[in-house]
PDB file of C-alpha atoms in Angstrom:
ATOM      1  CA  MET L 577      14.701-108.900  16.930  1.00 44.00           C
ATOM      2  CA  LEU L 578      12.713-109.757  13.647  1.00 48.00           C
ATOM      3  CA  ARG L 579      11.121-107.456  11.532  1.00 53.00           C
ATOM      4  CA  PHE L 580       8.565-108.051   9.375  1.00 55.00           C
ATOM      5  CA  ASP L 581       8.752-106.466   5.766  1.00 61.00           C
ATOM      6  CA  PRO L 582       5.881-107.418   3.463  1.00 61.00           C
ATOM      7  CA  PHE L 583       7.566-105.768   0.504  1.00 64.00           C
ATOM      8  CA  SER L 584      10.875-107.929   0.528  1.00 61.00           C
ATOM      9  CA  ASP L 585       9.513-110.655  -1.480  1.00 63.00           C
ATOM     10  CA  LEU L 586       8.122-108.167  -3.969  1.00 67.00           C
ATOM     11  CA  ASP L 587      11.274-106.266  -4.231  1.00 67.00           C
ATOM     12  CA  VAL L 588      13.184-109.802  -4.923  1.00 60.00           C
ATOM     13  CA  LEU L 589      10.716-110.581  -7.348  1.00 61.00           C
ATOM     14  CA  THR L 590      11.077-107.252  -9.186  1.00 68.00           C
ATOM     15  CA  ARG L 591      14.672-107.515  -9.245  1.00 63.00           C
ATOM     16  CA  GLY L 592      14.790-110.917 -10.515  1.00 60.00           C
ATOM     17  CA  LEU L 593      12.530-109.669 -13.402  1.00 64.00           C
ATOM     18  CA  LEU L 594      14.304-106.425 -14.238  1.00 64.00           C
ATOM     19  CA  THR L 595      17.846-107.801 -13.933  1.00 58.00           C
ATOM     20  CA  ASN L 596      18.522-111.223 -15.371  1.00 51.00           C
ATOM     21  CA  GLN L 597      20.905-113.834 -14.800  1.00 45.00           C
ATOM     22  CA  THR L 598      24.655-113.681 -15.994  1.00 41.00           C
ATOM     23  CA  GLY L 599      24.685-115.256 -19.464  1.00 40.00           C
ATOM     24  CA  SER L 600      20.936-115.677 -20.228  1.00 43.00           C
ATOM     25  CA  ASN L 601      19.357-114.399 -23.272  1.00 50.00           C
ATOM     26  CA  ARG L 602      18.346-110.743 -22.540  1.00 55.00           C
ATOM     27  CA  THR L 603      16.299-108.861 -24.675  1.00 56.00           C
ATOM     28  CA  PRO L 604      16.661-104.824 -24.866  1.00 58.00           C
ATOM     29  CA  ARG L 605      14.017-102.988 -22.588  1.00 62.00           C
ATOM     30  CA  PHE L 606      13.722 -99.937 -24.896  1.00 73.00           C
ATOM     31  CA  MET L 607      15.010 -97.625 -27.506  1.00 83.00           C
ATOM     32  CA  PRO L 608      15.638 -94.180 -25.931  1.00 89.00           C
ATOM     33  CA  MET L 609      14.968 -91.456 -28.467  1.00 91.00           C
ATOM     34  CA  ASP L 610      13.957 -87.667 -29.034  1.00 94.00           C
ATOM     35  CA  LEU L 611      11.764 -86.088 -31.318  1.00 94.00           C
ATOM     36  CA  CYS L 612      11.535 -82.307 -32.154  1.00 95.00           C
ATOM     37  CA  LYS L 613      10.177 -79.819 -34.931  1.00 93.00           C
ATOM     38  CA  ILE L 614      12.496 -77.859 -36.785  1.00 93.00           C
ATOM     39  CA  ASP L 615      11.088 -75.310 -39.434  1.00 89.00           C
ATOM     40  CA  ASP L 616       9.078 -77.582 -41.822  1.00 88.00           C
ATOM     41  CA  HIS L 617      10.245 -80.875 -40.624  1.00 92.00           C
ATOM     42  CA  TYR L 618      10.422 -83.182 -37.461  1.00 93.00           C
ATOM     43  CA  VAL L 619      13.640 -84.806 -36.530  1.00 96.00           C
ATOM     44  CA  LEU L 620      13.699 -88.143 -34.589  1.00 95.00           C
ATOM     45  CA  THR L 621      16.930 -89.163 -33.281  1.00 96.00           C
ATOM     46  CA  ALA L 622      17.106 -92.664 -31.454  1.00 94.00           C
ATOM     47  CA  ASP L 623      20.337 -94.218 -29.663  1.00 92.00           C
ATOM     48  CA  LEU L 624      21.224 -97.716 -30.752  1.00 91.00           C
ATOM     49  CA  PRO L 625      24.836 -98.153 -29.689  1.00 89.00           C
ATOM     50  CA  GLY L 626      26.619-101.190 -30.949  1.00 86.00           C
ATOM     51  CA  VAL L 627      23.968-101.931 -33.729  1.00 89.00           C
ATOM     52  CA  ASP L 628      24.920-103.305 -36.842  1.00 89.00           C
ATOM     53  CA  PRO L 629      23.897-100.645 -39.598  1.00 91.00           C
ATOM     54  CA  GLY L 630      22.866-103.366 -41.934  1.00 93.00           C
ATOM     55  CA  SER L 631      20.112-104.348 -39.405  1.00 93.00           C
ATOM     56  CA  VAL L 632      18.640-100.933 -38.891  1.00 95.00           C
ATOM     57  CA  ASP L 633      15.383-100.710 -40.671  1.00 95.00           C
ATOM     58  CA  VAL L 634      12.940 -97.785 -41.039  1.00 96.00           C
ATOM     59  CA  ASP L 635       9.501 -98.545 -42.395  1.00 95.00           C
ATOM     60  CA  VAL L 636       6.258 -96.429 -42.952  1.00 94.00           C
ATOM     61  CA  ASP L 637       2.968 -98.249 -43.389  1.00 92.00           C
ATOM     62  CA  ASN L 638      -0.332 -96.801 -43.047  1.00 90.00           C
ATOM     63  CA  GLY L 639       0.549 -93.815 -41.357  1.00 88.00           C
ATOM     64  CA  ASN L 640       2.861 -95.797 -38.719  1.00 91.00           C
ATOM     65  CA  LEU L 641       6.573 -95.168 -38.574  1.00 94.00           C
ATOM     66  CA  THR L 642       8.655 -98.395 -37.498  1.00 93.00           C
ATOM     67  CA  ILE L 643      12.107 -98.593 -36.313  1.00 94.00           C
ATOM     68  CA  SER L 644      13.822-101.754 -35.583  1.00 93.00           C
ATOM     69  CA  ALA L 645      17.349-102.804 -35.196  1.00 92.00           C
ATOM     70  CA  HIS L 646      19.344-105.664 -33.874  1.00 90.00           C
ATOM     71  CA  ARG L 647      22.303-106.107 -31.787  1.00 87.00           C
ATOM     72  CA  THR L 648      23.930-109.562 -31.723  1.00 84.00           C
ATOM     73  CA  ALA L 649      25.196-111.569 -28.414  1.00 78.00           C
ATOM     74  CA  ARG L 650      28.843-111.770 -28.038  1.00 74.00           C
ATOM     75  CA  SER L 651      29.805-115.112 -28.759  1.00 72.00           C
ATOM     76  CA  GLU L 652      29.894-117.391 -25.432  1.00 69.00           C
ATOM     77  CA  ASP L 653      33.043-119.313 -26.505  1.00 69.00           C
ATOM     78  CA  ALA L 654      35.790-119.201 -23.890  1.00 64.00           C
ATOM     79  CA  VAL L 655      34.206-116.288 -22.155  1.00 71.00           C
ATOM     80  CA  GLN L 656      34.046-116.300 -18.434  1.00 78.00           C
ATOM     81  CA  TRP L 657      31.432-113.266 -17.659  1.00 74.00           C
ATOM     82  CA  LEU L 658      32.551-111.120 -14.504  1.00 79.00           C
ATOM     83  CA  THR L 659      29.570-108.929 -15.463  1.00 77.00           C
ATOM     84  CA  ASN L 660      26.946-109.057 -18.303  1.00 74.00           C
ATOM     85  CA  GLU L 661      24.719-106.211 -18.477  1.00 76.00           C
ATOM     86  CA  ARG L 662      24.373-104.943 -22.223  1.00 78.00           C
ATOM     87  CA  PHE L 663      21.181-105.934 -23.773  1.00 78.00           C
ATOM     88  CA  PHE L 664      21.326-107.733 -27.064  1.00 81.00           C
ATOM     89  CA  GLY L 665      18.514-108.678 -29.368  1.00 83.00           C
ATOM     90  CA  THR L 666      15.918-106.561 -31.264  1.00 86.00           C
ATOM     91  CA  TYR L 667      14.993-103.410 -30.781  1.00 85.00           C
ATOM     92  CA  ARG L 668      11.512-102.183 -32.057  1.00 89.00           C
ATOM     93  CA  ARG L 669       9.908 -98.631 -31.908  1.00 90.00           C
ATOM     94  CA  GLN L 670       6.512 -97.626 -33.593  1.00 91.00           C
ATOM     95  CA  LEU L 671       5.273 -94.241 -33.929  1.00 91.00           C
ATOM     96  CA  SER L 672       1.821 -93.101 -35.277  1.00 90.00           C
ATOM     97  CA  LEU L 673       2.220 -90.272 -37.817  1.00 89.00           C
ATOM     98  CA  GLY L 674      -0.287 -87.473 -38.200  1.00 83.00           C
ATOM     99  CA  GLU L 675      -1.839 -86.843 -41.878  1.00 85.00           C
ATOM    100  CA  GLY L 676       0.127 -83.824 -42.305  1.00 86.00           C
ATOM    101  CA  ILE L 677       3.326 -85.834 -43.262  1.00 91.00           C
ATOM    102  CA  ASP L 678       5.177 -86.377 -46.660  1.00 91.00           C
ATOM    103  CA  VAL L 679       6.058 -90.125 -46.048  1.00 90.00           C
ATOM    104  CA  SER L 680       7.768 -90.087 -49.575  1.00 91.00           C
ATOM    105  CA  ALA L 681      10.230 -87.636 -48.354  1.00 93.00           C
ATOM    106  CA  ILE L 682      11.146 -89.042 -45.178  1.00 94.00           C
ATOM    107  CA  SER L 683      14.947 -90.062 -44.913  1.00 95.00           C
ATOM    108  CA  ALA L 684      17.144 -91.705 -42.453  1.00 96.00           C
ATOM    109  CA  THR L 685      21.015 -91.871 -41.274  1.00 95.00           C
ATOM    110  CA  TYR L 686      22.929 -94.094 -38.819  1.00 95.00           C
ATOM    111  CA  GLU L 687      26.240 -92.750 -37.528  1.00 94.00           C
ATOM    112  CA  ASN L 688      28.222 -93.317 -34.409  1.00 93.00           C
ATOM    113  CA  GLY L 689      25.441 -95.421 -32.782  1.00 92.00           C
ATOM    114  CA  VAL L 690      22.640 -92.935 -33.299  1.00 95.00           C
ATOM    115  CA  LEU L 691      19.714 -93.314 -36.068  1.00 96.00           C
ATOM    116  CA  THR L 692      18.403 -89.848 -37.336  1.00 97.00           C
ATOM    117  CA  VAL L 693      14.995 -89.729 -39.043  1.00 96.00           C
ATOM    118  CA  THR L 694      14.052 -86.471 -40.826  1.00 96.00           C
ATOM    119  CA  ILE L 695      10.265 -86.431 -41.459  1.00 95.00           C
ATOM    120  CA  PRO L 696       9.130 -83.618 -43.356  1.00 94.00           C
ATOM    121  CA  LEU L 697       5.409 -81.920 -43.382  1.00 90.00           C
ATOM    122  CA  ALA L 698       3.638 -82.134 -46.727  1.00 86.00           C
ATOM    123  CA  GLU L 699       3.478 -78.995 -48.742  1.00 78.00           C
ATOM    124  CA  ARG L 700      -0.386 -78.585 -47.604  1.00 74.00           C
ATOM    125  CA  ALA L 701       0.610 -78.664 -43.875  1.00 64.00           C
ATOM    126  CA  LYS L 702       3.382 -76.287 -43.929  1.00 66.00           C
ATOM    127  CA  PRO L 703       2.067 -72.939 -42.408  1.00 69.00           C
ATOM    128  CA  ARG L 704       1.921 -70.384 -45.122  1.00 71.00           C
ATOM    129  CA  LYS L 705       0.725 -66.621 -45.280  1.00 78.00           C
ATOM    130  CA  ILE L 706      -2.587 -66.054 -46.984  1.00 80.00           C
ATOM    131  CA  ASP L 707      -3.149 -62.672 -48.787  1.00 82.00           C
ATOM    132  CA  VAL L 708      -6.138 -60.578 -47.896  1.00 87.00           C
ATOM    133  CA  SER L 709      -7.506 -59.055 -51.097  1.00 84.00           C
ATOM    134  CA  HIS L 710      -9.584 -55.943 -50.621  1.00 81.00           C
ATOM    135  CA  SER L 711     -12.005 -53.516 -53.345  1.00 79.00           C
ATOM    136  CA  GLY L 712      -9.887 -50.742 -54.782  1.00 68.00           C
ATOM    137  CA  GLY L 713     -12.565 -48.186 -54.809  1.00 58.00           C
ATOM    138  CA  GLN L 714     -13.073 -46.645 -51.323  1.00 55.00           C
ATOM    139  CA  ARG L 715     -16.215 -44.725 -50.181  1.00 56.00           C
ATOM    140  CA  SER L 716     -15.720 -41.286 -48.220  1.00 54.00           C
ATOM    141  CA  ILE L 717     -18.478 -40.145 -45.613  1.00 57.00           C
ATOM    142  CA  GLU L 718     -18.589 -36.513 -45.420  1.00 58.00           C
ATOM    143  CA  PRO L 719     -19.298 -35.035 -41.894  1.00 57.00           C
ATOM    144  CA  THR L 720     -22.795 -33.403 -41.528  1.00 58.00           C
ATOM    145  CA  THR L 721     -24.143 -31.063 -39.186  1.00 58.00           C
ATOM    146  CA  VAL L 722     -27.318 -30.852 -37.453  1.00 59.00           C
ATOM    147  CA  ASP L 723     -29.507 -27.776 -37.016  1.00 57.00           C
ATOM    148  CA  SER L 724     -30.968 -27.411 -33.647  1.00 54.00           C
ATOM    149  CA  GLU L 725     -33.686 -25.078 -33.184  1.00 52.00           C
TER     150      GLU L 725
END
């Protein structure tokens, strides 16, 4: 019995695009990251396992934060691959920053394969309490009676 599956060729093509042949030059698919707000700053954490710390670069230009890093491929000399699934090449991620960011105070650390970028809010963008002023003099209203005749 023959079964016709119109999607089998599409599945084969998709698998070929998503998984490369052993020993081929494969580039990273993505840089997983988290972004959260803590008090008066944002904290971005990005997973970059196996990346050379010297290749990690964080730039800010025209309101865009760009993170890039590079993981080099293992030497091919005298290697007989049994499986080769780790990506190598350049990772790049770009985020658009809002107007309320203090770009001059952004800092970054790379430790144990995790990049942490601290993005502080600008002083003008921080929430603040606004005092409400009121006049010192108070008016009092006396109760009046109405005569009904």
